[in-house]
Amino acid sequence: MASPRSYSPKPDSPKAHLSPEPPGDPNSPIEAEETGGPDDDDEAYCSETASTSSTSITSSIRAHTFEDGIRYHKFHDGKYAFPNDETEQNRDDMKHAMTLLLCGGRLHFAPIGDMPQNIIDLGTGTGIWAIEMADKYPSATVTGIDLSPIQPVWVPSNLRFVVDDIEDEWIYPQNHFDYIHIRHTLHSIRKPAALIETAYKHAKPGGWVEFQELHYYPHCDDDSMNRPYAVRDFLENVRDGVASLGSDLNGVTKLRGQMEDAGFTNIEEHILRCPIGLWPKDKTLKLAGLYWRTAIFDGLMNVSKRPFEKGLGWTTAEVEVFLVGVRKALMDRSFHSYMPLHMLYGQKPFKSKREPSSSAEPVVEP
């Protein structure tokens, strides 16, 4: 796993921060290795497994619910479409490693300064990002919020985890947080515009909110996807199933406008590219692709279960048959696909009056 690099921007200028250092040339397509087709030589990489009030982490909310042997959160059961079992936790940590790799080791891009005081991580998952932020910024009180009590007990002294629904009314003071972080969570938010409004209220004047979210649709820089592609079919079905359950899988495409509407200014966006598989020639992108392909592969049934069965009305047998083709496509290096990873952050103005943002166009990077 990549280690976070030192990051100490001047707090008085939104532009005074280190630029992302992703792998590859930002103005060129991702170059593929000459080899293609199924990864027959890479079987070793294939996994066999595929609120108005907060609640302290007590035994009463450590309970879980199970569906066909897959474990889900019990608190606000059904609010989140995906599991919280061991497989999902491993995938969460793998996505963390993948994201750090693509971001050059940075935990964030917003210029929060050297001495932030209050940081909150919305949808903290296993808490790995929050733990590293608490270590990096001992000046800060870091809070991680999630519906599932799956975080470790032994954590830095300036970090605490709380089981709560981030779409409920927050119990924290307004104008309180220096930095609000949301990563790999937007796909499960029912009312993202309302959440962004809440984040605006609770950010300090001059504070920052940052989203780090994937666009869950395969892209490519050549014609390798101009043919049937089961991974694309899979993601389209997940999108439709999640929509029927009340969420927008690709809400990241609406984020900029929602942040502007909420009143955030100095909005910056970097779009990185996360390969699916080992097809890139660049070694860093290849490793990121391995992380992401494994995270998808291991989670196929977990991710499909509720969206396909409850959202689309499929049977378990139909899901299992469909996923056979998806697994085969994931291992095929002749598809040069990737997903855009959006790093989007904005600042709450020092003035109380909301002003429209004059943010620039996204900076597209590898």
Coordinates of N, CA and C in Angstrom, one line a residue, residues 49-270:
T49 N -12.8 -15.7 -3.5 CA -14.0 -15.2 -3.0 C -14.5 -13.9 -3.7
A50 N -15.0 -14.5 -4.2 CA -15.4 -13.2 -4.8 C -15.6 -12.0 -3.8
S51 N -29.6 11.6 11.4 CA -30.2 11.2 12.7 C -30.3 12.4 13.5
T52 N -31.1 12.4 14.2 CA -31.2 13.5 15.2 C -30.4 13.2 16.4
S53 N -30.0 12.0 16.6 CA -29.1 11.7 17.7 C -28.2 10.6 17.3
S54 N -26.9 10.7 17.7 CA -26.0 9.6 17.3 C -26.0 8.5 18.3
T55 N -25.5 7.4 18.0 CA -25.5 6.2 18.8 C -24.1 5.7 19.1
S56 N -23.8 5.6 20.4 CA -22.4 5.1 20.7 C -22.3 3.7 20.3
I57 N -21.0 3.2 20.1 CA -20.8 1.9 19.6 C -21.0 0.9 20.8
T58 N -22.2 0.4 21.0 CA -22.5 -0.5 22.1 C -23.0 -1.8 21.5
S59 N -23.2 -2.8 22.3 CA -23.6 -4.1 21.9 C -24.9 -4.1 21.2
S60 N -25.8 -3.2 21.6 CA -27.1 -3.1 21.0 C -27.1 -2.8 19.5
I61 N -26.1 -2.1 19.0 CA -26.1 -1.7 17.6 C -25.0 -2.4 16.9
R62 N -24.3 -3.3 17.6 CA -23.3 -4.2 16.9 C -24.0 -5.4 16.2
A63 N -25.3 -5.5 16.4 CA -26.0 -6.6 15.7 C -26.0 -6.3 14.2
H64 N -26.1 -7.4 13.5 CA -26.2 -7.3 12.0 C -27.4 -8.1 11.5
T65 N -27.8 -7.9 10.3 CA -28.8 -8.7 9.7 C -28.2 -9.5 8.5
F66 N -28.8 -10.7 8.2 CA -28.2 -11.6 7.2 C -29.3 -11.9 6.1
E67 N -28.8 -11.9 4.9 CA -29.7 -12.3 3.8 C -28.9 -13.3 2.9
D68 N -29.3 -14.5 2.9 CA -28.7 -15.6 2.1 C -27.2 -15.7 2.5
G69 N -26.9 -15.6 3.8 CA -25.5 -15.7 4.2 C -24.7 -14.5 4.1
I70 N -25.2 -13.4 3.5 CA -24.5 -12.2 3.4 C -24.9 -11.2 4.5
R71 N -23.9 -10.6 5.1 CA -24.2 -9.7 6.3 C -24.3 -8.3 5.9
Y72 N -25.3 -7.6 6.5 CA -25.6 -6.2 6.3 C -25.7 -5.5 7.7
H73 N -25.6 -4.2 7.6 CA -25.8 -3.4 8.9 C -27.2 -3.5 9.4
K74 N -27.4 -3.5 10.7 CA -28.7 -3.6 11.3 C -29.3 -2.2 11.6
F75 N -28.4 -1.2 12.0 CA -28.9 0.1 12.2 C -29.4 0.7 10.9
H76 N -30.7 1.2 10.9 CA -31.3 1.7 9.7 C -31.2 0.6 8.6
D77 N -31.6 -0.6 8.9 CA -31.5 -1.7 8.0 C -32.2 -1.3 6.7
G78 N -31.4 -1.6 5.6 CA -31.9 -1.4 4.2 C -31.5 0.0 3.7
K79 N -31.0 0.9 4.5 CA -30.7 2.2 3.9 C -29.5 2.1 3.0
Y80 N -28.6 1.2 3.2 CA -27.4 1.0 2.4 C -27.5 -0.4 1.7
A81 N -27.3 -0.3 0.4 CA -27.7 -1.5 -0.4 C -26.6 -2.6 -0.4
F82 N -25.4 -2.3 0.2 CA -24.3 -3.2 0.1 C -23.9 -3.8 1.5
P83 N -23.3 -4.9 1.5 CA -23.0 -5.6 2.8 C -21.9 -4.9 3.6
N84 N -21.7 -5.5 4.8 CA -20.6 -5.0 5.7 C -19.7 -6.1 6.2
D85 N -19.7 -7.3 5.5 CA -19.0 -8.4 6.0 C -17.5 -8.4 5.7
E86 N -16.9 -9.4 6.0 CA -15.4 -9.5 5.9 C -14.9 -9.2 4.4
T87 N -15.7 -9.7 3.5 CA -15.3 -9.5 2.1 C -15.4 -8.0 1.7
E88 N -16.5 -7.4 2.2 CA -16.7 -6.0 1.9 C -15.7 -5.1 2.6
Q89 N -15.3 -5.5 3.8 CA -14.3 -4.7 4.5 C -12.9 -4.8 3.8
N90 N -12.6 -6.0 3.3 CA -11.4 -6.1 2.6 C -11.4 -5.3 1.3
R91 N -12.5 -5.3 0.6 CA -12.7 -4.5 -0.6 C -12.5 -3.0 -0.2
D92 N -13.1 -2.6 0.9 CA -13.0 -1.2 1.3 C -11.5 -0.8 1.5
D93 N -10.7 -1.6 2.1 CA -9.3 -1.3 2.3 C -8.5 -1.4 1.0
M94 N -9.0 -2.3 0.1 CA -8.3 -2.3 -1.2 C -8.6 -1.1 -2.0
K95 N -9.8 -0.5 -1.9 CA -10.1 0.7 -2.6 C -9.3 1.9 -2.0
H96 N -9.0 1.8 -0.7 CA -8.2 2.8 -0.1 C -6.8 2.8 -0.7
A97 N -6.2 1.6 -0.8 CA -4.9 1.5 -1.3 C -4.9 1.9 -2.8
M98 N -5.9 1.6 -3.6 CA -6.0 2.0 -5.0 C -6.0 3.5 -5.1
T99 N -6.9 4.1 -4.3 CA -7.0 5.6 -4.3 C -5.7 6.3 -4.0
L100 N -5.1 5.8 -2.9 CA -3.8 6.5 -2.5 C -2.8 6.3 -3.7
L101 N -2.8 5.2 -4.3 CA -1.8 4.9 -5.4 C -2.0 5.9 -6.5
L102 N -3.3 6.1 -6.9 CA -3.6 7.0 -8.0 C -3.4 8.5 -7.6
C103 N -3.5 8.8 -6.3 CA -3.3 10.1 -5.9 C -1.9 10.5 -5.4
G104 N -1.0 9.6 -5.8 CA 0.4 9.9 -5.4 C 0.6 9.8 -3.9
G105 N -0.2 9.1 -3.1 CA -0.1 9.0 -1.7 C -0.8 10.0 -0.9
R106 N -1.5 10.9 -1.5 CA -2.2 12.0 -0.8 C -3.5 11.5 -0.2
L107 N -3.8 11.9 1.0 CA -5.1 11.5 1.6 C -6.2 12.5 1.2
H108 N -5.8 13.7 0.8 CA -6.7 14.8 0.4 C -6.0 15.7 -0.5
F109 N -6.8 16.5 -1.2 CA -6.3 17.6 -2.1 C -6.7 19.0 -1.6
A110 N -7.8 19.1 -0.8 CA -8.2 20.4 -0.3 C -7.0 21.0 0.5
P111 N -6.8 22.3 0.4 CA -5.7 22.9 1.2 C -6.1 23.3 2.6
I112 N -6.1 22.3 3.5 CA -6.6 22.5 4.8 C -5.6 23.0 5.8
G113 N -4.4 23.2 5.4 CA -3.3 23.8 6.3 C -2.7 22.7 7.1
D114 N -1.8 23.2 8.0 CA -1.0 22.2 8.8 C -1.7 21.9 10.1
M115 N -2.6 22.7 10.6 CA -3.2 22.5 11.9 C -4.7 22.6 11.9
P116 N -5.3 21.7 11.1 CA -6.8 21.7 11.2 C -7.3 21.2 12.6
Q117 N -8.4 21.7 13.0 CA -8.9 21.4 14.4 C -10.0 20.3 14.4
N118 N -10.9 20.4 13.4 CA -12.0 19.4 13.4 C -12.2 18.8 12.0
I119 N -12.2 17.5 11.9 CA -12.3 16.8 10.6 C -13.3 15.7 10.8
I120 N -14.2 15.6 9.8 CA -15.2 14.5 9.8 C -15.2 13.7 8.5
D121 N -15.3 12.4 8.7 CA -15.2 11.5 7.5 C -16.6 10.8 7.4
L122 N -17.4 11.1 6.4 CA -18.7 10.6 6.2 C -18.7 9.3 5.5
G123 N -19.3 8.3 6.0 CA -19.3 7.0 5.4 C -17.9 6.4 5.6
T124 N -17.4 6.3 6.8 CA -16.0 6.0 7.0 C -15.6 4.5 6.7
G125 N -16.6 3.6 6.7 CA -16.3 2.2 6.4 C -15.4 1.6 7.5
T126 N -14.3 1.0 7.1 CA -13.4 0.4 8.0 C -12.7 1.4 8.8
G127 N -12.7 2.7 8.4 CA -12.1 3.7 9.2 C -10.6 4.0 8.8
I128 N -10.1 3.3 7.8 CA -8.7 3.4 7.5 C -8.2 4.8 7.1
W129 N -9.1 5.5 6.3 CA -8.7 6.9 6.0 C -8.7 7.7 7.2
A130 N -9.7 7.6 8.1 CA -9.8 8.4 9.3 C -8.6 8.2 10.2
I131 N -8.2 6.9 10.3 CA -7.0 6.6 11.1 C -5.8 7.3 10.6
E132 N -5.5 7.2 9.3 CA -4.3 7.8 8.7 C -4.4 9.4 8.9
M133 N -5.6 9.9 8.7 CA -5.7 11.4 8.9 C -5.4 11.8 10.4
A134 N -5.9 11.0 11.3 CA -5.7 11.3 12.7 C -4.2 11.3 13.0
D135 N -3.5 10.3 12.4 CA -2.0 10.2 12.6 C -1.3 11.4 12.0
K136 N -1.8 11.8 10.8 CA -1.1 12.9 10.0 C -1.4 14.2 10.7
Y137 N -2.5 14.4 11.3 CA -2.9 15.7 11.9 C -3.2 15.6 13.3
P138 N -2.2 15.5 14.2 CA -2.5 15.3 15.6 C -3.2 16.5 16.3
S139 N -3.2 17.6 15.6 CA -3.9 18.8 16.1 C -5.4 18.7 16.0
A140 N -5.9 17.8 15.1 CA -7.3 17.7 14.8 C -8.0 16.6 15.7
T141 N -9.3 16.9 15.9 CA -10.2 15.9 16.4 C -10.9 15.3 15.2
V142 N -10.7 14.0 14.9 CA -11.2 13.4 13.7 C -12.4 12.5 14.2
T143 N -13.5 12.6 13.4 CA -14.7 11.8 13.7 C -15.0 11.0 12.4
G144 N -15.2 9.7 12.6 CA -15.7 8.9 11.5 C -17.1 8.4 11.7
I145 N -18.0 8.6 10.7 CA -19.4 8.3 10.8 C -19.7 7.2 9.8
D146 N -20.5 6.2 10.3 CA -20.9 5.1 9.4 C -22.1 4.4 10.0
L147 N -22.9 3.8 9.2 CA -24.0 3.0 9.7 C -23.6 1.7 10.3
S148 N -22.4 1.2 9.9 CA -21.9 -0.1 10.4 C -20.8 0.1 11.5
P149 N -20.9 -0.6 12.6 CA -19.8 -0.6 13.6 C -18.7 -1.6 13.3
I150 N -18.0 -1.3 12.2 CA -17.0 -2.3 11.8 C -15.5 -1.8 11.9
Q151 N -15.4 -0.7 12.6 CA -14.1 0.0 12.8 C -13.3 -0.7 13.9
P152 N -12.0 -0.5 13.9 CA -11.2 -1.1 15.0 C -11.3 -0.4 16.3
V153 N -11.0 -1.0 17.4 CA -11.1 -0.4 18.7 C -9.9 0.4 19.0
W154 N -8.7 -0.1 18.6 CA -7.5 0.6 19.0 C -7.2 1.6 17.9
V155 N -7.4 2.9 18.2 CA -7.2 3.9 17.2 C -6.4 5.1 17.8
P156 N -5.9 6.1 17.0 CA -5.3 7.2 17.6 C -6.2 7.9 18.6
S157 N -5.6 8.6 19.6 CA -6.4 9.2 20.7 C -7.2 10.3 20.2
N158 N -6.9 10.9 19.1 CA -7.7 12.1 18.6 C -8.8 11.6 17.6
L159 N -9.1 10.4 17.6 CA -10.1 9.8 16.6 C -11.2 9.1 17.4
R160 N -12.4 9.3 16.9 CA -13.5 8.5 17.5 C -14.4 8.1 16.3
F161 N -15.1 7.0 16.4 CA -16.0 6.5 15.5 C -17.4 6.5 16.1
V162 N -18.4 6.9 15.3 CA -19.8 7.0 15.7 C -20.7 6.3 14.7
V163 N -21.6 5.5 15.2 CA -22.6 4.9 14.3 C -23.8 5.9 14.2
D164 N -24.0 6.3 13.0 CA -25.1 7.3 12.7 C -25.4 7.3 11.2
D165 N -26.5 7.9 10.9 CA -26.9 8.1 9.5 C -26.5 9.5 9.1
I166 N -25.6 9.7 8.1 CA -25.2 11.0 7.8 C -26.2 11.8 7.1
E167 N -27.3 11.2 6.7 CA -28.4 11.9 6.1 C -29.5 12.4 7.1
D168 N -29.3 12.0 8.3 CA -30.1 12.5 9.4 C -29.6 13.9 9.8
E169 N -30.3 14.6 10.6 CA -29.8 15.9 11.2 C -28.6 15.7 12.0
W170 N -27.6 16.5 11.7 CA -26.3 16.3 12.4 C -26.4 16.9 13.8
I171 N -25.7 16.3 14.8 CA -25.7 16.7 16.2 C -24.6 17.7 16.4
Y172 N -23.7 17.9 15.4 CA -22.6 18.8 15.6 C -22.9 20.3 15.4
P173 N -22.2 21.2 16.0 CA -22.5 22.6 15.8 C -22.3 23.0 14.3
Q174 N -23.0 24.1 14.0 CA -22.8 24.7 12.7 C -21.5 25.5 12.7
N175 N -21.0 25.7 11.5 CA -19.7 26.4 11.4 C -18.6 25.8 12.2
H176 N -18.5 24.5 12.1 CA -17.6 23.7 13.1 C -16.4 23.1 12.4
F177 N -16.6 22.5 11.3 CA -15.6 21.6 10.7 C -14.6 22.3 9.7
D178 N -13.3 22.1 9.9 CA -12.3 22.6 9.0 C -12.4 21.8 7.7
Y179 N -12.7 20.5 7.8 CA -12.6 19.7 6.6 C -13.7 18.6 6.7
I180 N -14.5 18.4 5.7 CA -15.5 17.3 5.6 C -15.2 16.5 4.4
H181 N -15.0 15.2 4.7 CA -14.5 14.2 3.7 C -15.5 13.2 3.4
I182 N -15.8 12.9 2.1 CA -16.7 11.8 1.6 C -16.0 11.1 0.5
R183 N -15.9 9.8 0.7 CA -15.2 9.0 -0.3 C -15.9 7.6 -0.5
H184 N -16.1 7.3 -1.8 CA -16.7 6.0 -2.2 C -18.0 5.7 -1.4
T185 N -18.8 6.8 -1.3 CA -20.0 6.7 -0.5 C -21.2 7.3 -1.2
L186 N -21.0 8.2 -2.2 CA -22.1 9.0 -2.8 C -23.1 8.1 -3.4
H187 N -22.7 6.9 -3.9 CA -23.6 6.0 -4.6 C -24.8 5.5 -3.7
S188 N -24.6 5.7 -2.4 CA -25.6 5.2 -1.5 C -26.4 6.3 -0.8
I189 N -26.2 7.5 -1.2 CA -26.8 8.7 -0.6 C -28.2 8.9 -1.3
R190 N -29.3 9.0 -0.6 CA -30.6 9.1 -1.2 C -30.8 10.6 -1.7
K191 N -30.3 11.5 -0.9 CA -30.5 13.0 -1.2 C -29.2 13.7 -1.1
P192 N -28.4 13.6 -2.1 CA -27.0 14.2 -2.1 C -27.0 15.7 -2.0
A193 N -28.0 16.4 -2.7 CA -28.0 17.8 -2.6 C -28.3 18.3 -1.1
A194 N -29.2 17.6 -0.4 CA -29.5 17.9 1.0 C -28.3 17.6 1.8
L195 N -27.5 16.6 1.6 CA -26.3 16.3 2.3 C -25.3 17.4 2.1
I196 N -25.1 17.9 0.9 CA -24.2 18.9 0.6 C -24.6 20.2 1.3
E197 N -25.9 20.5 1.4 CA -26.4 21.6 2.1 C -26.0 21.5 3.6
T198 N -26.2 20.3 4.1 CA -25.8 20.1 5.6 C -24.4 20.3 5.8
A199 N -23.5 19.8 4.9 CA -22.1 20.0 5.0 C -21.7 21.4 5.0
Y200 N -22.4 22.2 4.1 CA -22.1 23.6 4.0 C -22.4 24.3 5.4
K201 N -23.6 24.0 6.0 CA -23.9 24.6 7.3 C -22.9 24.3 8.4
H202 N -22.4 23.1 8.4 CA -21.5 22.6 9.5 C -20.0 22.9 9.2
A203 N -19.7 23.3 8.0 CA -18.3 23.7 7.7 C -18.0 25.1 8.3
K204 N -16.8 25.3 8.8 CA -16.4 26.6 9.2 C -16.4 27.6 8.0
P205 N -16.6 28.8 8.2 CA -16.3 29.8 7.1 C -14.8 29.6 6.8
G206 N -14.5 29.4 5.5 CA -13.1 29.1 5.1 C -12.8 27.6 5.1
G207 N -13.7 26.7 5.6 CA -13.5 25.3 5.7 C -13.8 24.7 4.3
W208 N -13.4 23.4 4.2 CA -13.5 22.7 2.9 C -14.3 21.4 3.0
V209 N -14.9 21.1 1.9 CA -15.6 19.7 1.8 C -14.9 19.1 0.5
E210 N -14.6 17.8 0.6 CA -14.0 17.1 -0.5 C -14.7 15.8 -0.7
F211 N -15.0 15.5 -2.0 CA -15.5 14.3 -2.5 C -14.4 13.5 -3.3
Q212 N -14.3 12.3 -3.0 CA -13.4 11.4 -3.8 C -14.3 10.2 -4.3
E213 N -14.8 10.3 -5.5 CA -15.8 9.4 -5.9 C -15.6 8.9 -7.3
L214 N -15.8 7.6 -7.5 CA -15.7 7.0 -8.9 C -17.0 7.2 -9.7
H215 N -16.8 7.4 -11.0 CA -17.9 7.3 -11.9 C -18.0 5.8 -12.4
Y216 N -19.0 5.2 -11.9 CA -19.1 3.7 -12.1 C -19.6 3.4 -13.5
Y217 N -18.8 3.7 -14.5 CA -19.1 3.3 -15.9 C -17.8 3.2 -16.6
P218 N -17.6 2.1 -17.4 CA -16.3 1.9 -18.0 C -16.1 2.9 -19.2
H219 N -14.9 3.4 -19.2 CA -14.4 4.3 -20.3 C -13.2 3.7 -20.9
C220 N -12.8 4.1 -22.1 CA -11.5 3.7 -22.7 C -11.1 4.7 -23.7
D221 N -9.8 4.7 -24.0 CA -9.1 5.6 -24.9 C -8.9 5.1 -26.3
D222 N -9.4 3.9 -26.6 CA -9.3 3.3 -27.9 C -10.6 2.6 -28.3
D223 N -10.6 1.7 -29.2 CA -11.8 1.1 -29.7 C -12.0 -0.3 -29.1
S224 N -11.3 -0.6 -28.0 CA -11.4 -2.0 -27.4 C -12.7 -2.3 -26.8
M225 N -13.5 -1.3 -26.5 CA -14.9 -1.5 -25.9 C -16.0 -1.4 -27.0
N226 N -15.6 -1.4 -28.3 CA -16.6 -1.3 -29.3 C -17.2 -2.7 -29.7
R227 N -17.6 -3.4 -28.6 CA -18.1 -4.8 -28.8 C -18.8 -5.1 -27.5
P228 N -19.5 -6.2 -27.4 CA -20.1 -6.6 -26.1 C -19.1 -6.7 -25.0
Y229 N -19.5 -6.2 -23.9 CA -18.5 -6.1 -22.7 C -19.4 -6.4 -21.4
A230 N -19.2 -7.5 -20.8 CA -20.1 -7.9 -19.7 C -19.9 -7.0 -18.5
V231 N -18.7 -6.4 -18.3 CA -18.5 -5.5 -17.2 C -19.4 -4.2 -17.3
R232 N -19.5 -3.8 -18.6 CA -20.4 -2.6 -18.8 C -21.8 -3.0 -18.5
D233 N -22.2 -4.2 -19.0 CA -23.6 -4.7 -18.7 C -23.9 -4.8 -17.2
F234 N -22.9 -5.3 -16.5 CA -23.0 -5.4 -15.0 C -23.2 -4.0 -14.4
L235 N -22.4 -3.1 -14.7 CA -22.5 -1.7 -14.1 C -23.8 -1.0 -14.5
E236 N -24.3 -1.3 -15.7 CA -25.6 -0.7 -16.1 C -26.7 -1.3 -15.2
N237 N -26.6 -2.6 -15.0 CA -27.6 -3.2 -14.1 C -27.6 -2.8 -12.7
V238 N -26.3 -2.6 -12.2 CA -26.2 -2.1 -10.8 C -26.8 -0.7 -10.7
R239 N -26.5 0.1 -11.7 CA -27.0 1.5 -11.8 C -28.5 1.5 -11.7
D240 N -29.2 0.6 -12.5 CA -30.6 0.6 -12.6 C -31.2 0.0 -11.3
G241 N -30.5 -1.0 -10.7 CA -31.0 -1.6 -9.5 C -30.9 -0.6 -8.3
V242 N -29.8 0.1 -8.2 CA -29.6 1.1 -7.2 C -30.6 2.2 -7.3
A243 N -30.9 2.6 -8.6 CA -31.9 3.7 -8.8 C -33.3 3.3 -8.3
S244 N -33.6 2.0 -8.5 CA -34.9 1.6 -8.0 C -35.0 1.5 -6.5
L245 N -33.8 1.5 -5.8 CA -33.8 1.5 -4.4 C -33.6 2.9 -3.8
G246 N -33.5 3.9 -4.7 CA -33.6 5.3 -4.2 C -32.3 6.0 -4.3
S247 N -31.2 5.5 -4.9 CA -29.9 6.1 -5.0 C -29.4 6.3 -6.4
D248 N -28.4 7.1 -6.6 CA -27.9 7.4 -7.9 C -26.4 6.9 -7.9
L249 N -26.2 5.8 -8.6 CA -24.9 5.2 -8.6 C -23.8 6.2 -9.2
N250 N -24.2 7.0 -10.1 CA -23.3 7.9 -10.7 C -23.6 9.4 -10.4
G251 N -24.0 9.6 -9.2 CA -24.3 11.0 -8.7 C -23.1 11.9 -8.8
V252 N -21.9 11.4 -9.0 CA -20.7 12.2 -9.0 C -20.8 13.2 -10.2
T253 N -21.5 12.8 -11.3 CA -21.6 13.7 -12.4 C -22.4 15.0 -12.1
K254 N -23.1 15.0 -11.0 CA -23.9 16.1 -10.7 C -23.3 17.0 -9.5
L255 N -22.2 16.5 -9.0 CA -21.7 17.1 -7.8 C -21.3 18.5 -7.9
R256 N -20.6 18.9 -9.0 CA -20.2 20.3 -9.1 C -21.3 21.3 -9.0
G257 N -22.4 21.0 -9.8 CA -23.5 21.9 -9.7 C -24.2 21.9 -8.4
Q258 N -24.3 20.8 -7.7 CA -24.9 20.8 -6.3 C -24.0 21.5 -5.3
M259 N -22.7 21.5 -5.5 CA -21.8 22.2 -4.6 C -22.0 23.7 -4.8
E260 N -22.1 24.1 -6.1 CA -22.3 25.5 -6.4 C -23.6 26.0 -5.9
D261 N -24.6 25.2 -6.0 CA -26.0 25.6 -5.5 C -26.0 25.7 -4.0
A262 N -25.2 24.9 -3.3 CA -25.1 25.0 -1.8 C -24.4 26.2 -1.4
G263 N -23.5 26.8 -2.2 CA -22.8 28.0 -1.9 C -21.3 27.9 -1.8
F264 N -20.8 26.7 -2.1 CA -19.3 26.5 -2.1 C -18.7 27.3 -3.2
T265 N -17.5 27.8 -2.9 CA -16.7 28.5 -3.9 C -15.3 27.9 -4.0
N266 N -14.5 28.4 -4.9 CA -13.1 27.9 -5.1 C -13.2 26.4 -5.4
I267 N -14.1 26.0 -6.2 CA -14.3 24.5 -6.5 C -13.2 24.1 -7.5
E268 N -12.6 23.0 -7.1 CA -11.5 22.4 -8.0 C -11.9 21.0 -8.2
E269 N -11.6 20.5 -9.4 CA -11.9 19.1 -9.7 C -10.7 18.5 -10.5
H270 N -10.3 17.3 -10.1 CA -9.3 16.6 -10.8 C -9.9 15.2 -11.1

